[in-house]
Short mmCIF file of C-alpha atoms in Angstrom, two decimals:
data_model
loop_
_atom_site.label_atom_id
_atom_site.label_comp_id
_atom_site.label_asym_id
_atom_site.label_seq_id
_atom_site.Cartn_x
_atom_site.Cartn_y
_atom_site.Cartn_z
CA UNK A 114 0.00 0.00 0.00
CA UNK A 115 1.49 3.61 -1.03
CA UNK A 116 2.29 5.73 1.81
CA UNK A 117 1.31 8.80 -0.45
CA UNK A 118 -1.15 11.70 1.33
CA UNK A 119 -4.61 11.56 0.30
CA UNK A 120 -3.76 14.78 -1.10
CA UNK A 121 -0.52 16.51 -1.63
CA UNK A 122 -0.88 20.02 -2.60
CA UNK A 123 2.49 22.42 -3.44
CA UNK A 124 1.43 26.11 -4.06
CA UNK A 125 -1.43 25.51 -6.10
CA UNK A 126 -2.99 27.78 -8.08
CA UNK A 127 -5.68 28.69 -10.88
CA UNK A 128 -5.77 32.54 -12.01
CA UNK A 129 -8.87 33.99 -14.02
CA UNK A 130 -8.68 37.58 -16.02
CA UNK A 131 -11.09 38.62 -13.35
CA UNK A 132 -8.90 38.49 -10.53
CA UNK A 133 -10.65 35.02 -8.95
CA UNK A 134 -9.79 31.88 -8.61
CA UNK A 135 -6.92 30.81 -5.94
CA UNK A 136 -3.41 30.90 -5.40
CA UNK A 137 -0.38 28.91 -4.15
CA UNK A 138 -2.53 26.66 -1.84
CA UNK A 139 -0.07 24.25 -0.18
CA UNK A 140 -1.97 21.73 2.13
CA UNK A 141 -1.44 18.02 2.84
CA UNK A 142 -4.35 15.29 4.15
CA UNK A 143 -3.36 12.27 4.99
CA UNK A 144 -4.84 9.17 4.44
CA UNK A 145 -8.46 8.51 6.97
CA UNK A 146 -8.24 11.96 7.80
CA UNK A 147 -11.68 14.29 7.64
CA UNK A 148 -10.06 17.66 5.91
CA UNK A 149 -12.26 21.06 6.65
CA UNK A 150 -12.10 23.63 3.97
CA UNK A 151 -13.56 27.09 4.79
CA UNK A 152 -13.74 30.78 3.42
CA UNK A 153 -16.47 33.28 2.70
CA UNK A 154 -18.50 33.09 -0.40
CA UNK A 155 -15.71 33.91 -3.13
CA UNK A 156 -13.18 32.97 -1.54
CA UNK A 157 -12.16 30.29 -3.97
CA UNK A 158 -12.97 26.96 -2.49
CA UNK A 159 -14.70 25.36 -5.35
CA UNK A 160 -11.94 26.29 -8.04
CA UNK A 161 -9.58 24.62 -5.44
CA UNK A 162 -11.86 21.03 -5.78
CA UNK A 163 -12.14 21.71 -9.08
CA UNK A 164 -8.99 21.26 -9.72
CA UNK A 165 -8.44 18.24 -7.25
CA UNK A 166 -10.80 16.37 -9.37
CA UNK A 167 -9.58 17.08 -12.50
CA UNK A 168 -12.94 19.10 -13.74
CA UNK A 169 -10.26 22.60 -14.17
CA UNK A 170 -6.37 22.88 -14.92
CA UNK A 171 -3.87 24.65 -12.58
CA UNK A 172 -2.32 27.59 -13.80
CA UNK A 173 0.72 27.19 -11.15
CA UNK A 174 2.27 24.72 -8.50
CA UNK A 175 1.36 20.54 -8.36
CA UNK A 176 -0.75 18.42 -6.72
CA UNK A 177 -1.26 14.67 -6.09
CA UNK A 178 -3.54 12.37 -5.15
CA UNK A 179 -3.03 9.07 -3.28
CA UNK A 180 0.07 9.19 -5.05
CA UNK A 181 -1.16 9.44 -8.59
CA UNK A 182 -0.88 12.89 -10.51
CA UNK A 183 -3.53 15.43 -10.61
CA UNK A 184 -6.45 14.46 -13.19
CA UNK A 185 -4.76 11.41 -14.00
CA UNK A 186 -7.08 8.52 -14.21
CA UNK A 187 -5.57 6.39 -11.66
CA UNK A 188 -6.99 9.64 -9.38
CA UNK A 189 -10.19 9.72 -10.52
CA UNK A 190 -10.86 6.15 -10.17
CA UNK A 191 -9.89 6.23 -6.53
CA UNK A 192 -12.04 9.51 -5.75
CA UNK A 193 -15.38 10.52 -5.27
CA UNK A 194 -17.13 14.06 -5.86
CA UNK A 195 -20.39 15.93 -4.60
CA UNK A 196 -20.59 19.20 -6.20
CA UNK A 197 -21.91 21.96 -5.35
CA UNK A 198 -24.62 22.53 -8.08
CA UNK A 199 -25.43 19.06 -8.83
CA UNK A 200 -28.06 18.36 -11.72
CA UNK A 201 -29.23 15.04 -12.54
CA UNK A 202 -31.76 13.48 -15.54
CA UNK A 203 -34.97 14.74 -14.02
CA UNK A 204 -36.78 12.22 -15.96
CA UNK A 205 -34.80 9.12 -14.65
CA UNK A 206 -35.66 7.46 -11.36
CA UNK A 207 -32.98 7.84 -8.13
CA UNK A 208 -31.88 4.49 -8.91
CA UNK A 209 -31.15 4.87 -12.62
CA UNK A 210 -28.71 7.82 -11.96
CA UNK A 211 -26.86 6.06 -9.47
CA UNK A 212 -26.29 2.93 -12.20
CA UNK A 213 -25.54 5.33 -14.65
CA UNK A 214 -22.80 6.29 -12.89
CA UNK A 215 -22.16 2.61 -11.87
CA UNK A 216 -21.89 2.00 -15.54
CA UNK A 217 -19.22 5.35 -16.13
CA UNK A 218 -17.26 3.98 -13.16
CA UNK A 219 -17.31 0.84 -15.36
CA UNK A 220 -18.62 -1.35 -12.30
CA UNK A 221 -19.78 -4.75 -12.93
CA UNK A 222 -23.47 -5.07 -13.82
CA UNK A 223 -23.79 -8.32 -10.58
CA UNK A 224 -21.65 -5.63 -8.13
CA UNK A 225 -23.53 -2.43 -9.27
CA UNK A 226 -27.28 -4.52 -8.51
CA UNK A 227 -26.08 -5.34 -5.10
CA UNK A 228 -24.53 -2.13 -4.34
CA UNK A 229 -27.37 0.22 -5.29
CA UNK A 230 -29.90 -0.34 -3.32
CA UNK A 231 -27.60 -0.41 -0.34
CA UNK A 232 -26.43 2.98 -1.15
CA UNK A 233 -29.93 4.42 -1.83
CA UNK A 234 -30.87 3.21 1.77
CA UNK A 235 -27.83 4.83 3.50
CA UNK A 236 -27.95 8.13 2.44
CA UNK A 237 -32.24 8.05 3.17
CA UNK A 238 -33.39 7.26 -0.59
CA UNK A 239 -34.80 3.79 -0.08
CA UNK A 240 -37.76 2.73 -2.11
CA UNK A 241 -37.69 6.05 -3.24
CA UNK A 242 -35.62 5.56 -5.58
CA UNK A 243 -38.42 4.17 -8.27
CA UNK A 244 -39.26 7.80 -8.14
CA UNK A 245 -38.32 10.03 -11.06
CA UNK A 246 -36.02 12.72 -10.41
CA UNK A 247 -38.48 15.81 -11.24
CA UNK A 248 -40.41 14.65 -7.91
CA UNK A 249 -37.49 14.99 -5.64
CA UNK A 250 -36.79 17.70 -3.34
CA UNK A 251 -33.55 20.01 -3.65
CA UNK A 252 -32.63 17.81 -0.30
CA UNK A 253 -33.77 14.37 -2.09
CA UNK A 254 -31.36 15.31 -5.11
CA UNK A 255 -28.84 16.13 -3.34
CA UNK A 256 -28.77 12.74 -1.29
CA UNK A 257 -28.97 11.31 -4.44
CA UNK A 258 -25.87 13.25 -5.42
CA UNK A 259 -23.81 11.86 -2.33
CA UNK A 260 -24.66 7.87 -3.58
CA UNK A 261 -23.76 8.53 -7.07
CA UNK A 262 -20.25 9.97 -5.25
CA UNK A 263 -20.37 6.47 -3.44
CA UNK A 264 -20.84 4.25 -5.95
CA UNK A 265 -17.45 3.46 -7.14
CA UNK A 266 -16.50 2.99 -3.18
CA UNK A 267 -14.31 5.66 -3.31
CA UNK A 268 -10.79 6.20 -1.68
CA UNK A 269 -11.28 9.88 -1.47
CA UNK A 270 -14.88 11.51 -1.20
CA UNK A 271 -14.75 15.49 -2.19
CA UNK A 272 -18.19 17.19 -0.63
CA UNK A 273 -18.61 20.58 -1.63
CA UNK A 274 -21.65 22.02 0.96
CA UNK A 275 -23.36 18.40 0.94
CA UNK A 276 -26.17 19.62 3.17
CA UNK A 277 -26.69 22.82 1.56
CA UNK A 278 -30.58 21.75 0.58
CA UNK A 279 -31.31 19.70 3.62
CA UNK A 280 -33.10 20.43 6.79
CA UNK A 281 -31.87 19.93 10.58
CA UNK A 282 -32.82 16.61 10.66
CA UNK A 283 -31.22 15.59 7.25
CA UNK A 284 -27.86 18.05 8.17
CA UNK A 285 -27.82 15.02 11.38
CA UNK A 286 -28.30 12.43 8.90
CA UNK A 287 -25.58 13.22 6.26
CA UNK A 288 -23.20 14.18 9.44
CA UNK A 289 -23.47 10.33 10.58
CA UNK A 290 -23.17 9.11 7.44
CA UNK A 291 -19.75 10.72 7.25
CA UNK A 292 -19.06 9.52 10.52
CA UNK A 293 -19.64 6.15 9.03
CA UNK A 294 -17.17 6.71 6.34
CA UNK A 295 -14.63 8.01 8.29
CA UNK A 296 -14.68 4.98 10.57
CA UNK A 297 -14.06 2.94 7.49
CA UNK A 298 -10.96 4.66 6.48
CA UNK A 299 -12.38 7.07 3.79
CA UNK A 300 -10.54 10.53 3.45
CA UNK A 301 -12.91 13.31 3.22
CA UNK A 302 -12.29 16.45 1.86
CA UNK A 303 -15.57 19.17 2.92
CA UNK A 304 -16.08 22.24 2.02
CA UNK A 305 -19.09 23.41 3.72
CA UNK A 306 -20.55 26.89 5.39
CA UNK A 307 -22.05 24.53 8.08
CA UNK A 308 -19.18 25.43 10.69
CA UNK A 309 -20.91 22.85 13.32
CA UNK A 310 -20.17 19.95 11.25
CA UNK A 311 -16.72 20.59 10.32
CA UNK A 312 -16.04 20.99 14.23
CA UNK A 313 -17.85 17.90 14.79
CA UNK A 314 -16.00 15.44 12.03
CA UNK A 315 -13.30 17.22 11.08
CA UNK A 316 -9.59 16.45 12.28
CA UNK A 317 -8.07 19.54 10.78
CA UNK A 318 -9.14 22.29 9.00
CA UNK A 319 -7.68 25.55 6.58
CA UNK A 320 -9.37 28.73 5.75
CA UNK A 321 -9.47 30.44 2.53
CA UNK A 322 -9.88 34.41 1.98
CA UNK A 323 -9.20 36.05 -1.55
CA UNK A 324 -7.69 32.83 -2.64
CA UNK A 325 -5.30 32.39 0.04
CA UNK A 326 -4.95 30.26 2.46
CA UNK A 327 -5.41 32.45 6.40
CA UNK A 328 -4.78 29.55 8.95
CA UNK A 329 -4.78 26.08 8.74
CA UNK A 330 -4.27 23.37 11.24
CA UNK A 331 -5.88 20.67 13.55
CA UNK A 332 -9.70 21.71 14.76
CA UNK A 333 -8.78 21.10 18.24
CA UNK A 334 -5.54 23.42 18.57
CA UNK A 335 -7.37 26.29 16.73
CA UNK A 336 -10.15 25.60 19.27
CA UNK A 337 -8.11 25.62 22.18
CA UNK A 338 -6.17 28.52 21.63
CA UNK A 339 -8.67 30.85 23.05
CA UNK A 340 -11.06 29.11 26.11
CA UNK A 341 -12.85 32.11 27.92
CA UNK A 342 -13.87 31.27 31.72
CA UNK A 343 -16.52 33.49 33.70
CA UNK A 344 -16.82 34.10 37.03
CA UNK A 345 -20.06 35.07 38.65
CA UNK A 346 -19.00 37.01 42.37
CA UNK A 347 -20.70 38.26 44.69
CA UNK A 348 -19.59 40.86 47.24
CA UNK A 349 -17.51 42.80 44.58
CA UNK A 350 -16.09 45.97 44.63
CA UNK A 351 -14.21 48.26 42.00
CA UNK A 352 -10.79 47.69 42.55
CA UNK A 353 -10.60 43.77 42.39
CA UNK A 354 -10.81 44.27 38.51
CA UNK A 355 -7.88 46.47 38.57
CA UNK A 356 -6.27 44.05 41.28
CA UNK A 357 -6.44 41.54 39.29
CA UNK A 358 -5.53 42.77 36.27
CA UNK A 359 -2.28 44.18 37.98
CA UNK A 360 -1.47 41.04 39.77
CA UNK A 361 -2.12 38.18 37.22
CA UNK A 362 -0.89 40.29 33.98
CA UNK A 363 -4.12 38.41 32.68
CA UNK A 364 -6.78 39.87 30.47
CA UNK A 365 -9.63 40.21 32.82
CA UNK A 366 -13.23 42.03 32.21
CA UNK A 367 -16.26 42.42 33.06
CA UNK A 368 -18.66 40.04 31.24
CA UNK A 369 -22.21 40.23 29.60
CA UNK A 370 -23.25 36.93 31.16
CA UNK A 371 -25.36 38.84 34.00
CA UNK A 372 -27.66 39.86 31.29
CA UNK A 373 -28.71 36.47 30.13
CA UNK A 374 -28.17 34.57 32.77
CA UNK A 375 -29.90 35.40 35.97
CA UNK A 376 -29.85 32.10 38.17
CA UNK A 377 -27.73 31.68 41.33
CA UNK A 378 -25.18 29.45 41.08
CA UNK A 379 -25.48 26.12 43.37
CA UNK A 380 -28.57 27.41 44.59
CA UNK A 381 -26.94 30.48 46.78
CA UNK A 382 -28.64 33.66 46.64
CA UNK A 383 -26.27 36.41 47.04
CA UNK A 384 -25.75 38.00 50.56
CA UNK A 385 -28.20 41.33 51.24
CA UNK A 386 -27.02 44.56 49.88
CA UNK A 387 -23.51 42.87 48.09
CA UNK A 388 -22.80 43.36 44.11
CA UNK A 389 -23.11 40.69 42.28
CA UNK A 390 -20.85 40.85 38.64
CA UNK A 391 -19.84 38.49 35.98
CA UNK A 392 -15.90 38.28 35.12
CA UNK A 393 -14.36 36.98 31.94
CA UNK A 394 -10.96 35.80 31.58
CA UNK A 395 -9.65 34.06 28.28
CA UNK A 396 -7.21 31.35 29.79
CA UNK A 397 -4.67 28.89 29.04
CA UNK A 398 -5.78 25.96 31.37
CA UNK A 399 -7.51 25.33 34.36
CA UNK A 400 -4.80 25.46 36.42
CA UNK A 401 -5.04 29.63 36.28
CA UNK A 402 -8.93 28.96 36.28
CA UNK A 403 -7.82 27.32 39.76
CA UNK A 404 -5.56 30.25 40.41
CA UNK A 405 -7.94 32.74 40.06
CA UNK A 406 -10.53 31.50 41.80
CA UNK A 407 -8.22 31.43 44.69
CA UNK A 408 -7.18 34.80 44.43
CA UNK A 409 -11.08 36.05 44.50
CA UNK A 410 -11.62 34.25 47.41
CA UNK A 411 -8.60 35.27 49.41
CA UNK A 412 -10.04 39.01 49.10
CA UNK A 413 -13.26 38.72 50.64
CA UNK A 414 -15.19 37.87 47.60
CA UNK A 415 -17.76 34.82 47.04
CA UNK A 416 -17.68 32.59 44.11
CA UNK A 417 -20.96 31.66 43.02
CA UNK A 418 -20.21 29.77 39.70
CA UNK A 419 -17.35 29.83 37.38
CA UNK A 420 -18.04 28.40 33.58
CA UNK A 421 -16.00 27.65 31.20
CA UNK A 422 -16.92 28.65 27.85
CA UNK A 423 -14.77 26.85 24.70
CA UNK A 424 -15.05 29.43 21.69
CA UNK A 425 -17.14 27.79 19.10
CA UNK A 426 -15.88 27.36 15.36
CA UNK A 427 -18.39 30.31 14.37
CA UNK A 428 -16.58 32.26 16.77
CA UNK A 429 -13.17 31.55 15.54
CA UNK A 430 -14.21 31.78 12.01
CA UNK A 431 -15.43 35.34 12.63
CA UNK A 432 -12.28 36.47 14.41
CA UNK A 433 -9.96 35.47 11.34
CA UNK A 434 -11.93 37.34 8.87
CA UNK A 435 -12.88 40.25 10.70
CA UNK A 436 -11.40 43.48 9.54
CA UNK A 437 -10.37 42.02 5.92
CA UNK A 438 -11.91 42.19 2.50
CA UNK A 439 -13.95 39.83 0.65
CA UNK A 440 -14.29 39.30 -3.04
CA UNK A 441 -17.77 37.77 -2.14
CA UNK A 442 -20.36 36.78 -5.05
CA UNK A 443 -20.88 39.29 -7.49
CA UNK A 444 -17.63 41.31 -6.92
#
């Protein structure tokens, strides 16, 4: 077995006379891994698939995948692709697209009858797929996208927004279903605007703006690197802030927690005629956590509840692209 990346990418890039497209991507996934791909509308994400699967031709740097060269055939026999506008032969049934692309994967007629059905009922098709295409939903069609991107039980799956059309409940179902593929050792590649599933499958993750590439790097370290704690305490006075500040060298504030949430922590109502605040701290661990509650404590004050608060992928995702420009849609 090659010990090639899934996907090997050296400064990749694909220019248009418009000014789109992206530029000297470099990024690696290995083999099994889940691979987050993220940027504002624009931002180039879908000329980078593009040409991973061979559909568009860089116009600078390499790529590879599993070891073969970029829009070789060897690659795209090993590969699997859910596009992003996805339109299928609205006067076929489910099933019929799915063996048509049985048949251009040349899979064996016996395999392709056994397989089929199968795929139809994992991705939520089942019987209906006797149903013509015209009578599907946007949400139907595009589960019927993600078996035809099964079908040739693919090395590699590419998903670009594969629960774009679906409601909450279908978002859930696709999400296990690449759970399910992970487990089995499939690399996928998603490039999605649903932030909450590429913090819940995901290993690591880059993000696009203008073509570029802003950060990259595992979900969990870009997670980590900012963990705000609160502190609800009661008995406070004005210069603890400034005490604390002065004494930790930490970044300590008052918080807008008091003004949506309102119970008592541990079931303690605050003493009679004491101010009650919330405190935020972004920390490193909860050994300072620890520290700090200490050093509350030793002045006088009462701790009613301390919370810790893990900044959310939205969050982080906001933070990296505030302040900068976007090509967007239409620019």
């Amino acid at each position: 077995m090659s010990s090639a990346p899934a996907i090997d990418a050296n400064a990749l890039t694909k220019e248009y006379n418009n000014g789109r497209g992206c530029r000297d991507v470099t990024i690696t996934v290995g083999k099994g891994e889940a691979f987050g791909f993220l940027g504002p509308n624009g931002a180039g994400k879908s000329t980078f698939v593009k040409m991973l699967v061979g559909l568009i031709s860089p116009t600078g740097g390499n790529a590879s995948i599993l070891g073969h060269p970029l829009g070789s055939l060897e690659a795209k026999a090993k590969i699997g692709y859910l596009p992003e506008l996805y339109r299928y032969q609205e006067w076929l049934t489910g099933e019929e697209v799915v063996r048509l692309h049985a048949r251009l994967c040349r899979i064996e007629r016996t395999l392709a009858d056994k397989r089929i059905p199968q795929l139809l009922q994992e991705v939520g098709i089942g019987q209906r797929g006797k149903d013509r295409v015209k009578h599907y939903s946007k949400g139907m069609q595009q589960r019927l996208g993600l078996a035809c991107a099964l079908v040739n039980e693919p090395e590699l799956i590419f998903l670009d927004e594969p629960s774009s059309a679906l409601d909450p409940i279908g978002r859930m179902e696709v999400r296990m279903i690449l759970e399910r593929l992970k487990e089995r050792g499939i690399t996928i590649f998603l490039n999605s605007h649903l932030l909450e599933d590429v913090e819940v499958l995901c290993d690591r993750m880059a993000l696009l703006n203008n073509g570029a590439v802003l950060r990259h790097g595992k979900v969990s370290e870009m997670l980590s690197q900012r963990t705000r704690w609160q502190f609800k305490v009661g008995g406070y006075t004005p210069f603890l802030l400034s005490w604390l500040n002065e004494h930790t060298g930490l970044n300590i504030r008052h918080s807008d927690a008091g003004a949506e949430r309102t119970e008592q922590g541990n079931g303690q109502e605050p003493e009679a005629g004491s101010s009650v605040v919330w405190l935020e701290a972004e920390l490193d661990n909860e050994e300072q956590a620890g520290w700090l509650n200490g050093l509350i404590v030793e002045q006088g004050m009462t701790l009613y509840e301390v919370t810790r608060k893990k900044e959310r992928l939205e969050e982080w995702f906001m933070d990296a692209v505030s302040g900068l420009s976007h090509r967007g849609e239409r620019e």
